[in-house]
Coordinates of C-alpha atoms in Angstrom, one line a residue:
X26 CA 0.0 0.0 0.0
X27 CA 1.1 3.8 -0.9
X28 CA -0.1 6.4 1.5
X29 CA -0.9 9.2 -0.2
X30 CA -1.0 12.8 2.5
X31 CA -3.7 13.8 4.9
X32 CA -4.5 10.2 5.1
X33 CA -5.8 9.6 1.9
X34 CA -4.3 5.9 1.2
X35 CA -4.2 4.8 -2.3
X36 CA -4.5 1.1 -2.8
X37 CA -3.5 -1.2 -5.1
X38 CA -4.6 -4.2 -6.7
X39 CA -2.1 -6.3 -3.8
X40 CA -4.1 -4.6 -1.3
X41 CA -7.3 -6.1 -2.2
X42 CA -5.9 -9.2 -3.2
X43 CA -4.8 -9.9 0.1
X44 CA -7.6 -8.0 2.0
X45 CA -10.6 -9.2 0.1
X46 CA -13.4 -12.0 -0.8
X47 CA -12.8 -12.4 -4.4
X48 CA -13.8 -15.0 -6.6
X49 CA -10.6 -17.0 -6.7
X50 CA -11.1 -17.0 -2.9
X51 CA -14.4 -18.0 -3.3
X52 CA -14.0 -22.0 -1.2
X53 CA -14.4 -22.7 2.5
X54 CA -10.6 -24.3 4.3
X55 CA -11.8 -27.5 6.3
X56 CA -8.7 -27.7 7.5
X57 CA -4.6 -27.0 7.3
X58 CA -1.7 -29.8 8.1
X59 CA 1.7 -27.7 8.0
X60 CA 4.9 -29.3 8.8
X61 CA 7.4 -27.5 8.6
X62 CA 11.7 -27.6 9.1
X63 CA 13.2 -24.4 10.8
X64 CA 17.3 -23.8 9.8
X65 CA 18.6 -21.7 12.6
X66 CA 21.7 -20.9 11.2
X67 CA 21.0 -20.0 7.9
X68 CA 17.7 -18.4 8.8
X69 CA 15.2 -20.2 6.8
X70 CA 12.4 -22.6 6.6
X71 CA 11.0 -25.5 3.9
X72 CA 7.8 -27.2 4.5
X73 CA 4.5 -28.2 3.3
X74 CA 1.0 -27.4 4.1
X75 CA -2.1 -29.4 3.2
X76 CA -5.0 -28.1 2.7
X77 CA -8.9 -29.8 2.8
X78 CA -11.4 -27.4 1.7
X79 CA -14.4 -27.3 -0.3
X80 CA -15.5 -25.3 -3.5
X81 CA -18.1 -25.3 -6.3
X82 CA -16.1 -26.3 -8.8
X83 CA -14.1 -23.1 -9.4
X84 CA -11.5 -23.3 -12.2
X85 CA -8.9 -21.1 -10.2
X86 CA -8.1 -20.3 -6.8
X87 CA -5.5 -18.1 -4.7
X88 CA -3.8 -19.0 -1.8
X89 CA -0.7 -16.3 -0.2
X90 CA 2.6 -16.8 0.1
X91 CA 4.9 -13.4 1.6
X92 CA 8.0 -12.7 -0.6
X93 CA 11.1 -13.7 -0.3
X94 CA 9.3 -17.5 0.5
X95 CA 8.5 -19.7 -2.6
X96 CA 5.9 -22.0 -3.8
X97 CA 7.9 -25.1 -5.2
X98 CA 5.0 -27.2 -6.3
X99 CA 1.3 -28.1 -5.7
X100 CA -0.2 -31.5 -5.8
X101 CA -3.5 -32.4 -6.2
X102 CA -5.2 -35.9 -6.9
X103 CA -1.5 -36.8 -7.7
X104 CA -1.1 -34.0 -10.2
X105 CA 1.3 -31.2 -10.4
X106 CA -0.6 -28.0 -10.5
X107 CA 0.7 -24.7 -12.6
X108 CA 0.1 -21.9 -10.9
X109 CA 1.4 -18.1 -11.5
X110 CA 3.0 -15.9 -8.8
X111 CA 1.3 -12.0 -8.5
X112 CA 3.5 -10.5 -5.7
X113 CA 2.2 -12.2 -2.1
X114 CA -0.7 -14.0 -4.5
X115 CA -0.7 -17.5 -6.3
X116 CA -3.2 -18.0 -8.7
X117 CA -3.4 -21.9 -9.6
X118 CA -5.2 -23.8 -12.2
X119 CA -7.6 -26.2 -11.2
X120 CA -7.6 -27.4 -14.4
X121 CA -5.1 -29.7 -15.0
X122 CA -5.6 -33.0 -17.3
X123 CA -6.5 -35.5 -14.7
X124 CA -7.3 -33.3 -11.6
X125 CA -11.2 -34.2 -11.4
X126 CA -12.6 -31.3 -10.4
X127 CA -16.1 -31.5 -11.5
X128 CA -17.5 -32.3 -8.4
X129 CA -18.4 -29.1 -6.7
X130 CA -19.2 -29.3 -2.7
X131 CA -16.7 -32.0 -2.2
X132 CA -13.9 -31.9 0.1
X133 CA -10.6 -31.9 -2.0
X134 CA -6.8 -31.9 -0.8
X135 CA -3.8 -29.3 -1.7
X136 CA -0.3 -30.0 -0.9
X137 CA 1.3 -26.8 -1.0
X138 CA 5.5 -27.2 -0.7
X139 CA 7.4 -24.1 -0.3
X140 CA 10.9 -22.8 1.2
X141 CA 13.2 -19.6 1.7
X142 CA 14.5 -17.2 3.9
X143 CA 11.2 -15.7 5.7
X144 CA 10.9 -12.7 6.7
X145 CA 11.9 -11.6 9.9
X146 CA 10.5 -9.8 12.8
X147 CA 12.7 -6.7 13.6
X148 CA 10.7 -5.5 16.6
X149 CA 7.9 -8.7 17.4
X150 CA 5.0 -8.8 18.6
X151 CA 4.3 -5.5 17.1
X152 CA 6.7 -6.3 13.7
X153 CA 5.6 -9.5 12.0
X154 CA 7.5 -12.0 11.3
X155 CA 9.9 -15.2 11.7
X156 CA 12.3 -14.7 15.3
X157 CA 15.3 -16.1 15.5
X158 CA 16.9 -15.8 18.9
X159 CA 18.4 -17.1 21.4
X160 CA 17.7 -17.6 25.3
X161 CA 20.2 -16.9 28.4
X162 CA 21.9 -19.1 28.0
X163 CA 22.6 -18.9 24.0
X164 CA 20.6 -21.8 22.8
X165 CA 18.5 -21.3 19.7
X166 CA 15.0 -19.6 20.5
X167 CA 12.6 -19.5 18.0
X168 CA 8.6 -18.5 17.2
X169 CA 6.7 -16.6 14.8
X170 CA 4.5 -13.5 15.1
X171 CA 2.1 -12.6 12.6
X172 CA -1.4 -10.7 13.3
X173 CA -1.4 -8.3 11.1
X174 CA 1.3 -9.1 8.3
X175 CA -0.8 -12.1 8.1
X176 CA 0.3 -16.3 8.4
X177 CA 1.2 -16.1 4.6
X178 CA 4.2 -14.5 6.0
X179 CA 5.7 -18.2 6.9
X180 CA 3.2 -20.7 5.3
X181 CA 0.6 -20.4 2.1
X182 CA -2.4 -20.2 2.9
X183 CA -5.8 -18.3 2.0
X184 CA -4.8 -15.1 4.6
X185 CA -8.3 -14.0 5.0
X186 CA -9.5 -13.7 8.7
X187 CA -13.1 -14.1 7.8
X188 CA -12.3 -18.3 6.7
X189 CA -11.0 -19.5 9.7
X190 CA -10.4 -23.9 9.2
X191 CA -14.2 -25.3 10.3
X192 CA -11.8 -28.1 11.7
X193 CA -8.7 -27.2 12.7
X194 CA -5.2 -27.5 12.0
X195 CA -2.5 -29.6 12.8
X196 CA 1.4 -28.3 13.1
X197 CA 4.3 -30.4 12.6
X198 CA 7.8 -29.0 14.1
X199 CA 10.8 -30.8 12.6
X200 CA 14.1 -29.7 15.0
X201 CA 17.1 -31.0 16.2
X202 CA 16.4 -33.5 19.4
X203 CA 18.4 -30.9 21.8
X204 CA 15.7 -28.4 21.4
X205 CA 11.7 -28.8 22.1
X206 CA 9.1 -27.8 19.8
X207 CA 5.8 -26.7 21.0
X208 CA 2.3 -25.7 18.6
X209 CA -1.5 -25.2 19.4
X210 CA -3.5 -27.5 21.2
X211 CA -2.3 -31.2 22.4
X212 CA 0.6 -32.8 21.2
X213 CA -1.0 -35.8 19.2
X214 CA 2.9 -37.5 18.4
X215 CA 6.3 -37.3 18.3
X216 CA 8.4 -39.1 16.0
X217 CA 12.2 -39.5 14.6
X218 CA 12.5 -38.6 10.7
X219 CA 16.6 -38.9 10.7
X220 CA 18.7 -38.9 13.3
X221 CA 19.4 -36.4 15.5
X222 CA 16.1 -34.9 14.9
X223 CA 12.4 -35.4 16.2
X224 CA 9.6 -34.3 15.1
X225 CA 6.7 -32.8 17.4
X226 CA 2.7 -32.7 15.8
X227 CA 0.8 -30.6 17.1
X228 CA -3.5 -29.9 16.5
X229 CA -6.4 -28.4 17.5
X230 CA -9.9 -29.9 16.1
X231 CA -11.5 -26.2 16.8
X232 CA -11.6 -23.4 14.5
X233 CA -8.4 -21.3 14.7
X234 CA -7.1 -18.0 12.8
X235 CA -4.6 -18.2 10.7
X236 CA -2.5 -15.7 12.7
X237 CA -3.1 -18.1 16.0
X238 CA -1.3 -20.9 14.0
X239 CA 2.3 -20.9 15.6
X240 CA 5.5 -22.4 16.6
X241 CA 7.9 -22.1 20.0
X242 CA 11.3 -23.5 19.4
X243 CA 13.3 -23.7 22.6
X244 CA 15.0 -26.0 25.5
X245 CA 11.6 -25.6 27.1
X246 CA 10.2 -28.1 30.1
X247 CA 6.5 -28.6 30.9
X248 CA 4.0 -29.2 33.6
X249 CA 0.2 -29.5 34.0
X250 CA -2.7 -29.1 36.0
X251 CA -6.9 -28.7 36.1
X252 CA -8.8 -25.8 36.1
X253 CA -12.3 -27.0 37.1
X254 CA -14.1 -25.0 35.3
X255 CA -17.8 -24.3 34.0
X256 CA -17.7 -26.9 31.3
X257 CA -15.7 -30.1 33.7
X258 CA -11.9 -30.3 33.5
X259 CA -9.9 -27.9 31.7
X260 CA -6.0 -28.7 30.9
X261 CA -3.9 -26.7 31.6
X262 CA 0.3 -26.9 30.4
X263 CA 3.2 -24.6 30.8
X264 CA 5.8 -24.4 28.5
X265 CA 8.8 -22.6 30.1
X266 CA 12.8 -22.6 29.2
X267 CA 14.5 -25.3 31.8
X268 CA 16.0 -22.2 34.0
X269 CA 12.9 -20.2 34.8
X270 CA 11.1 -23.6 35.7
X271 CA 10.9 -22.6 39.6
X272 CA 9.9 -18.9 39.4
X273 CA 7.3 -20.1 37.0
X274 CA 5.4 -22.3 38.7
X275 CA 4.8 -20.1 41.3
X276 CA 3.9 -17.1 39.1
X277 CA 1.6 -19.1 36.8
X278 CA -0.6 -19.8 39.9
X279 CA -2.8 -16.7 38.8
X280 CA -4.1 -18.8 35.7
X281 CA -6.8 -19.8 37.9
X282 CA -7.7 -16.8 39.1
X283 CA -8.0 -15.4 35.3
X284 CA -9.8 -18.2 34.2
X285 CA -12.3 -17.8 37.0
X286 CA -12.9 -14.2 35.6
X287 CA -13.3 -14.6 32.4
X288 CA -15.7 -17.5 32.5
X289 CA -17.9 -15.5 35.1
X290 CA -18.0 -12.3 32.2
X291 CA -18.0 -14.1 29.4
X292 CA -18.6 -17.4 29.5
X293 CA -17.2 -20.9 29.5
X294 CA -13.4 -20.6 27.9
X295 CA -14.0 -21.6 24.4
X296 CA -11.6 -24.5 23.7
X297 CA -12.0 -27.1 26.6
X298 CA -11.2 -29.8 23.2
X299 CA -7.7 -28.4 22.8
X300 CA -7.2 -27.5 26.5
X301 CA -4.9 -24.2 27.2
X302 CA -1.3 -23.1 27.4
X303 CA 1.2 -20.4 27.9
X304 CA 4.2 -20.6 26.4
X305 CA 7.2 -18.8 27.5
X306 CA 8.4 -16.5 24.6
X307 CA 10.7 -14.0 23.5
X308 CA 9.0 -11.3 22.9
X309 CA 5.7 -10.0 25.5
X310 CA 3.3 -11.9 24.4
X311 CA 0.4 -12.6 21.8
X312 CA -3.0 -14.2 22.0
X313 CA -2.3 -17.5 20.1
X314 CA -5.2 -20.0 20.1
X315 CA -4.6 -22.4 23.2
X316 CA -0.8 -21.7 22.7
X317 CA -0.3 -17.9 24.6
X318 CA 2.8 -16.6 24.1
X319 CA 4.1 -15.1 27.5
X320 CA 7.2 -12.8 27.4
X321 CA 6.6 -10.4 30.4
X322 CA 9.6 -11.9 32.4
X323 CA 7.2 -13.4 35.6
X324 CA 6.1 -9.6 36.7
X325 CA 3.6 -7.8 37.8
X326 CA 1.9 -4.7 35.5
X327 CA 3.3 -4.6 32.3
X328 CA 7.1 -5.2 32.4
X329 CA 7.0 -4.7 35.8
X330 CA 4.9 -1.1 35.2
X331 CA 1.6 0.2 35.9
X332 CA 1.0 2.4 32.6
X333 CA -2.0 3.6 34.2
X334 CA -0.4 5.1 37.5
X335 CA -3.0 3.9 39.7
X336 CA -1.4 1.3 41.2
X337 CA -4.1 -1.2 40.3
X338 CA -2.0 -2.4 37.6
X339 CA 0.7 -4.0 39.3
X340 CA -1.7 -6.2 41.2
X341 CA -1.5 -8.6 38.5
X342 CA 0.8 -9.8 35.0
X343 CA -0.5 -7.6 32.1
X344 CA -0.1 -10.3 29.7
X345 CA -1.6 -13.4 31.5
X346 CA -4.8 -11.2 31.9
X347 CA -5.3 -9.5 28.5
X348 CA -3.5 -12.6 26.0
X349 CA -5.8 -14.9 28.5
X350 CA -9.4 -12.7 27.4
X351 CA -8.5 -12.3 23.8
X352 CA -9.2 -16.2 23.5
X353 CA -13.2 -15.0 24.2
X354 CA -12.8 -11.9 22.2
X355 CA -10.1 -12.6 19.0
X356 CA -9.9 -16.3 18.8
X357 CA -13.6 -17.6 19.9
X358 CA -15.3 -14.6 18.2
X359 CA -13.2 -13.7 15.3
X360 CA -13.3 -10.3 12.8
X361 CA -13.7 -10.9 9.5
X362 CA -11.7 -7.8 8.1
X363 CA -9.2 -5.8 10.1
X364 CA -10.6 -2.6 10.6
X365 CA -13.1 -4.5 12.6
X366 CA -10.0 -5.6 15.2
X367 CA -11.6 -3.4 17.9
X368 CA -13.7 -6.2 18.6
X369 CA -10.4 -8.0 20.0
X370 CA -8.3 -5.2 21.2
X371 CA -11.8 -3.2 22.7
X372 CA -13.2 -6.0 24.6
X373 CA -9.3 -7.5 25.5
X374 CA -8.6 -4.0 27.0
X375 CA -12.0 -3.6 28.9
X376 CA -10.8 -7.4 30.2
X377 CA -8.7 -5.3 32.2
X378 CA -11.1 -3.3 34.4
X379 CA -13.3 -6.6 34.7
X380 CA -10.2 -8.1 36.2
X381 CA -9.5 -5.6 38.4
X382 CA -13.3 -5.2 39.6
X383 CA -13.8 -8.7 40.2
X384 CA -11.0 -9.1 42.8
X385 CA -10.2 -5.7 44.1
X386 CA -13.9 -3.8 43.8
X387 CA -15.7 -1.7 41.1
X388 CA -14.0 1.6 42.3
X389 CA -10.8 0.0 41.6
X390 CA -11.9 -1.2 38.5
X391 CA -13.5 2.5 37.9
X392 CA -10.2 4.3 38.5
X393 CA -8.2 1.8 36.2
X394 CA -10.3 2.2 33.5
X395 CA -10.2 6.3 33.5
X396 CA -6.5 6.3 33.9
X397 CA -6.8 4.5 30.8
X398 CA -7.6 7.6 28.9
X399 CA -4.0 9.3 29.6
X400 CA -3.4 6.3 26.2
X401 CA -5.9 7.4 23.8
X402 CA -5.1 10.1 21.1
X403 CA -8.3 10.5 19.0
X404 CA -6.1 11.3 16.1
X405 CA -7.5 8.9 13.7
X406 CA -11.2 7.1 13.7
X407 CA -10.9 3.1 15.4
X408 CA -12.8 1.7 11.7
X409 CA -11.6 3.1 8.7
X410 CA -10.9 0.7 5.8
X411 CA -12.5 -2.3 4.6
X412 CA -11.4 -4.9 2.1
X413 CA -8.1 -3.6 2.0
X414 CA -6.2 -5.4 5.2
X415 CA -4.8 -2.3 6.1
X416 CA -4.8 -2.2 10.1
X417 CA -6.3 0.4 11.9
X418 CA -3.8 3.8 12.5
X419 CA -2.8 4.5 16.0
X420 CA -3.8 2.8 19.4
X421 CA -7.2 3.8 20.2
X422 CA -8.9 0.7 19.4
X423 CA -7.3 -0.4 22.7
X424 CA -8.1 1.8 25.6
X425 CA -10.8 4.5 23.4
X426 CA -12.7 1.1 22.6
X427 CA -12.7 -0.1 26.1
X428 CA -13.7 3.1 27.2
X429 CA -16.7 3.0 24.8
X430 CA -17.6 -0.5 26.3
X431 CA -17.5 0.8 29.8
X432 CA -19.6 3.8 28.9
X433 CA -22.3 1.7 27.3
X434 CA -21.8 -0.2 30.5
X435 CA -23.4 2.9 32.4
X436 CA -25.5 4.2 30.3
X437 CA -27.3 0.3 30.7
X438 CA -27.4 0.9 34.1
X439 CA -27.9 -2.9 34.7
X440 CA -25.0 -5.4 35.9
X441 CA -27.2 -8.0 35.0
X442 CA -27.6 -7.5 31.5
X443 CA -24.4 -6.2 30.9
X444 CA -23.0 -9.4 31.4
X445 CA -25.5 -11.4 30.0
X446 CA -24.5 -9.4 27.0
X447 CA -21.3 -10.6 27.0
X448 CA -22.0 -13.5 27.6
X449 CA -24.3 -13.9 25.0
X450 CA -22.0 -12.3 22.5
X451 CA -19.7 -15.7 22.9
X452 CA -22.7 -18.0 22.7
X453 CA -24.4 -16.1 19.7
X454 CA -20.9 -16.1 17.7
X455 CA -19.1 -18.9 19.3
X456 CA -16.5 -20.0 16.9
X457 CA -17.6 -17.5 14.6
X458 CA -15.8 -15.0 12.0
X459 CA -17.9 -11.2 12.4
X460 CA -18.2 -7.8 11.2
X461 CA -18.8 -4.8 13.7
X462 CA -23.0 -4.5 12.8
X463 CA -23.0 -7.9 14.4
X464 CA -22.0 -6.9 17.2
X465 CA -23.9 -3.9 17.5
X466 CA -26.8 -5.6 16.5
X467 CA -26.9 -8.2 19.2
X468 CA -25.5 -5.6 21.9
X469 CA -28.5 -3.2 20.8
X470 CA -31.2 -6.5 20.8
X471 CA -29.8 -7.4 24.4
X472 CA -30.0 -4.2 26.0
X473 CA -32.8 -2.7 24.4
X474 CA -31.4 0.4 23.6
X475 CA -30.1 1.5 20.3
X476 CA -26.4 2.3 20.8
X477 CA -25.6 2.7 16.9
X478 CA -24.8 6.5 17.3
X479 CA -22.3 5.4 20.3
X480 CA -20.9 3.1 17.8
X481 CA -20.4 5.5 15.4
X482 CA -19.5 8.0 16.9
X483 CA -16.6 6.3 19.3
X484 CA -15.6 3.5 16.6
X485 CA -16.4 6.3 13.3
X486 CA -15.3 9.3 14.1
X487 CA -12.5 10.7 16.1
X488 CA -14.1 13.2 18.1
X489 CA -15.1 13.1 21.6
X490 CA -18.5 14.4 22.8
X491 CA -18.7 17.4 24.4
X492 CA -21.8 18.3 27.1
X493 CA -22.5 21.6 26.7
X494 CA -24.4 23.4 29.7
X495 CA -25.4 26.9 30.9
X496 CA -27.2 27.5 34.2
X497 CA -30.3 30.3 34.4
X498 CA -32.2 30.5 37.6
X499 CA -33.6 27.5 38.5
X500 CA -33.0 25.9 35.1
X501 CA -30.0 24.1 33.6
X502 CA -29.7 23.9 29.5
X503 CA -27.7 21.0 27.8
X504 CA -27.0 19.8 24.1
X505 CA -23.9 17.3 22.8
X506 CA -21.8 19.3 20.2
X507 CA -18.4 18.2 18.5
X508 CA -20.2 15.1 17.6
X509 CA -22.2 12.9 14.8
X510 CA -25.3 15.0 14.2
X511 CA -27.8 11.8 15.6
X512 CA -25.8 11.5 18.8
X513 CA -28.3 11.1 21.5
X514 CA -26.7 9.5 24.7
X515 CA -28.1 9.5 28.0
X516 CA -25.7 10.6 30.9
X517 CA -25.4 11.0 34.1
X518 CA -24.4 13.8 36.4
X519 CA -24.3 15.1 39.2
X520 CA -25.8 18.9 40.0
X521 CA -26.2 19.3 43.7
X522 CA -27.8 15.2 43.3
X523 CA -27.6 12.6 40.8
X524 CA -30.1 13.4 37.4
X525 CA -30.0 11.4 34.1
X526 CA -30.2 13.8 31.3
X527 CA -31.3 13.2 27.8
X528 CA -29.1 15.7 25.6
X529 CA -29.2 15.6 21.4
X530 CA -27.8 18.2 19.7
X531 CA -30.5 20.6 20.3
X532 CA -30.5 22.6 23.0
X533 CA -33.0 21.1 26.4
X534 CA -33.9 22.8 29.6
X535 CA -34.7 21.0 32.6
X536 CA -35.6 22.9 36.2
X537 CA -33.2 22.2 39.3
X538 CA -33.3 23.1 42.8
X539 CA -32.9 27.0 42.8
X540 CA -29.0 27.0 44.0
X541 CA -26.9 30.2 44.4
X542 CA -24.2 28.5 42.8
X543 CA -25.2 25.4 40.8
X544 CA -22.2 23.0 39.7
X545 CA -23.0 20.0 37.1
X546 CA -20.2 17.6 36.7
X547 CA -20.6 14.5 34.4
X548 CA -20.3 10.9 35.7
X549 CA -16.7 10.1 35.0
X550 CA -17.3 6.6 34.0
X551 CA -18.6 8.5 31.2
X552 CA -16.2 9.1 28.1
X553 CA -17.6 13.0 27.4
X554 CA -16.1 15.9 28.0
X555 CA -17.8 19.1 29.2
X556 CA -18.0 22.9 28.5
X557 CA -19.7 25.5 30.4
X558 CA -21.1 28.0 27.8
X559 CA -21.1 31.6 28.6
X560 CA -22.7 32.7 25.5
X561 CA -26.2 32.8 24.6
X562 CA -28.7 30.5 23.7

């Protein structure tokens, strides 16, 4: 993608190749079987990954592969495949003499070999990418990060998040014996290819992103235990380098205490069939399906920091608690474009202040949450464009989306439907792929309120309500202005006693107690901001 100025991107044909449901993408993955050979030293990869999937008898189909990697061959029905490279796109022809594919709805098989020198991540989680590293003790180290730059970065496959495998995947690490190799879900086998190396398979039978799919690489050691949770016995393993074994079993005791959370706000955890797991990383930490990568170095906060100066934050590990809730909101219920990745990052931030309220009180929780804002810029809109898998500018879909959530939160002014929203959300889109009117639909059908002007204008727009109010004896007037022209929120405040007011962008009147001095100040659990006019009406 080009950006052109003042934040008018052009895009090209590459950006809607890779960001878009065309027609040569027009076939539903059953599932992926990727195995895979790392070369640490010379810093690249070869490997295969099959693919089941279904179609109606289209006559050619693209799947994504990142330059510098290369498509070697495809296989089908025991046929070579042709296919033709178009940057990060392979179109291939289904056509071949002897392919049989005239039998549209059935499940056919790809095997897809490729090999090179991947890309690598210069500054992971946040830089996509292959990362090759090494631990303390200078033994090879190795994983993958990819939301965002997509899984085509290190294996072909159709990088769209809204076709997530209806069955799973399986992940097959081939490494030298010395080192362990760890993937999603339950190790099924491990084998010997040649010696001196073994080979670790790895698989989920769930649905699972793309970007979830990854390895760890590493001298790691394991344990397990049972979270009894709200669907019977969930397993639980830990994947930690040999060295940090001791500090980590006593920091990991928190699991529980997340887990507890989480399936009180939001439900049972979505993958009791392929159990869950932290896995000690490199780099802080991402929210891979039933394979979290943990990096914050067995601290409290965030690196051992509270960013939002409360104190509340170094009560408990950053990464445990907001990796941990993005397997509700990310992995269980999925966006189908990019732009819509609020729905994880919103929901995984607002995790946050549910944590903290749960075990340390709803003040705590309130304070942590408005901190929060010190984060959020408002220089660009959360949603901007579709079909393009450009990601969102700037930060705000983290802490300006969980802000949004929290205000909804009040203006619902009922605990019990507010989690039996989100609740529902997972049980209504459970192992779903989603756009952000479903969402609002369901949030607007469980509530009974009509929150679509607090969707757009928090999620739309980067401007920030403002309640403007003027006092005249006896009687306080109110409108919203530096906002959507529909926005119509309720809010609360507080003048001399608690009133609910009703503001659009009109001005209203409403009588109060006849102070000398009357003060209003908004709720702060309220994202609005306030301006007491002077001028006339």
């Amino acid at each position: 993608m080009v950006s052109a100025q003042n934040n008018n991107p052009v895009f090209t044909r590459a950006d809607s190749l890779r960001g878009s449901l065309n027609a040569e993408r027009a076939y539903n993955v059953l599932k992926y079987e990727i195995a895979f050979t790392p070369d640490y030293e010379n810093k690249s990869i070869q490997g295969e990954n099959t693919m089941t999937y279904i179609d109606s008898g289209m006559q050619t189909m693209q799947v994504d592969l990142q330059m510098p990697l290369v498509i070697d061959s495809i296989i089908q029905n025991g046929k070579s495949l042709t296919f033709q490279r178009e940057g990060n796109a392979f179109h291939i022809d289904l056509n071949t003499k002897g392919n049989n594919n005239n039998c549209s709805n059935c499940p056919r098989k790809m095997s897809i070999y490729f090999h090179g020198h991947p890309n690598i991540a210069i500054n992971p989680p946040w830089d996509g990418g292959f990362v090759f590293s090494k631990d303390a003790m200078g033994r090879p180290w190795i994983s993958v990060t990819c939301e965002g730059i997509g899984a085509s970065i290190w294996f072909p496959c159709k990088d769209y998040l809204g076709d997530e495998p209806d069955s799973g995947a399986s992940l097959t690490i081939t490494v030298p014996d010395s080192l362990v190799a760890v993937g999603n879900g339950r190790l099924v086998k491990k084998t010997n290819p040649s010696k001196g190396m073994t080979s670790w398979t790895w698989a989920v039978t769930n649905p699972i992103n793309n970007y979830n799919i990854i390895p760890y690489i590493g001298k790691y050691v394991n344990w397990k235990q049972t979270y009894y949770g709200q669907k019977g016995n969930l397993d639980c393993s830990f994947w930690v380098l040999d060295y940090n074994l001791k500090k980590a079993k006593k920091h990991f005791t928190s699991v529980d205490s997340v887990l507890n959370c989480f399936e009180y706000w939001f439900g049972p955890y979505p993958f009791y069939e392929d159990g869950y797991k932290l896995v000690e990383s490199s780099y802080l930490g991402m929210e891979h399906q039933s394979n979290i990568a943990y990096g914050n170095q067995y601290l409290q906060g965030y690196l051992g920091n509270d960013p939002s100066m409360t104190g509340w934050g170094l009560k408990w590990d950053y990464i445990i608690v907001h990796e941990s809730s993005h397997e509700w909101f990310g992995n269980n219920i999925t966006c189908k474009d990019i732009a819509d990745e609020w729905i994880h990052e919103s929901f995984a931030a607002y995790s946050e202040t549910l944590y903290i309220g749960f075990y340390f009180g709803q003040q705590a929780a309130d304070a942590y949450n408005f901190a929060s804002r010190n984060d959020i810029k408002n220089d660009f809109p959360i949603i901007q464009y579709y079909g393009v898998n450009r990601e969102p500018a700037g930060g705000d879909l983290y802490y300006k989306g969980a802000n949004m959530i929290h205000t909804i939160r009040q203006v619902m002014h009922n605990e019990e439907i507010f989690r039996k929203m989100l609740r529902g959300l997972n049980q209504q889109f459970y192992h779903q792929t989603v756009n952000a009117s479903d969402i609002q639909s369901y949030m607007n059908k469980i509530s009974g309120i009509d929150f679509t002007p607090v969707f757009n204008q928090y999620l739309r727009s980067s401007k920030i309500p403002v309640l403007e109010y003027k006092f005249e004896t006896g009687r306080v007037f109110y409108r919203w202005t530096n906002c959507n022209a529909d926005f119509n929120m309720p809010v609360k405040v507080d003048i001399h006693g608690e009133h609910w007011l009703r503001p659009t962008t009109d001005w209203k009147k409403e009588r109060i107690s006849n102070a000398a001095h009357p003060v209003l100040q908004v709720d702060r659990n309220f994202y609005v901001n306030t301006k007491n006019s002077t001028g006339k009406l």
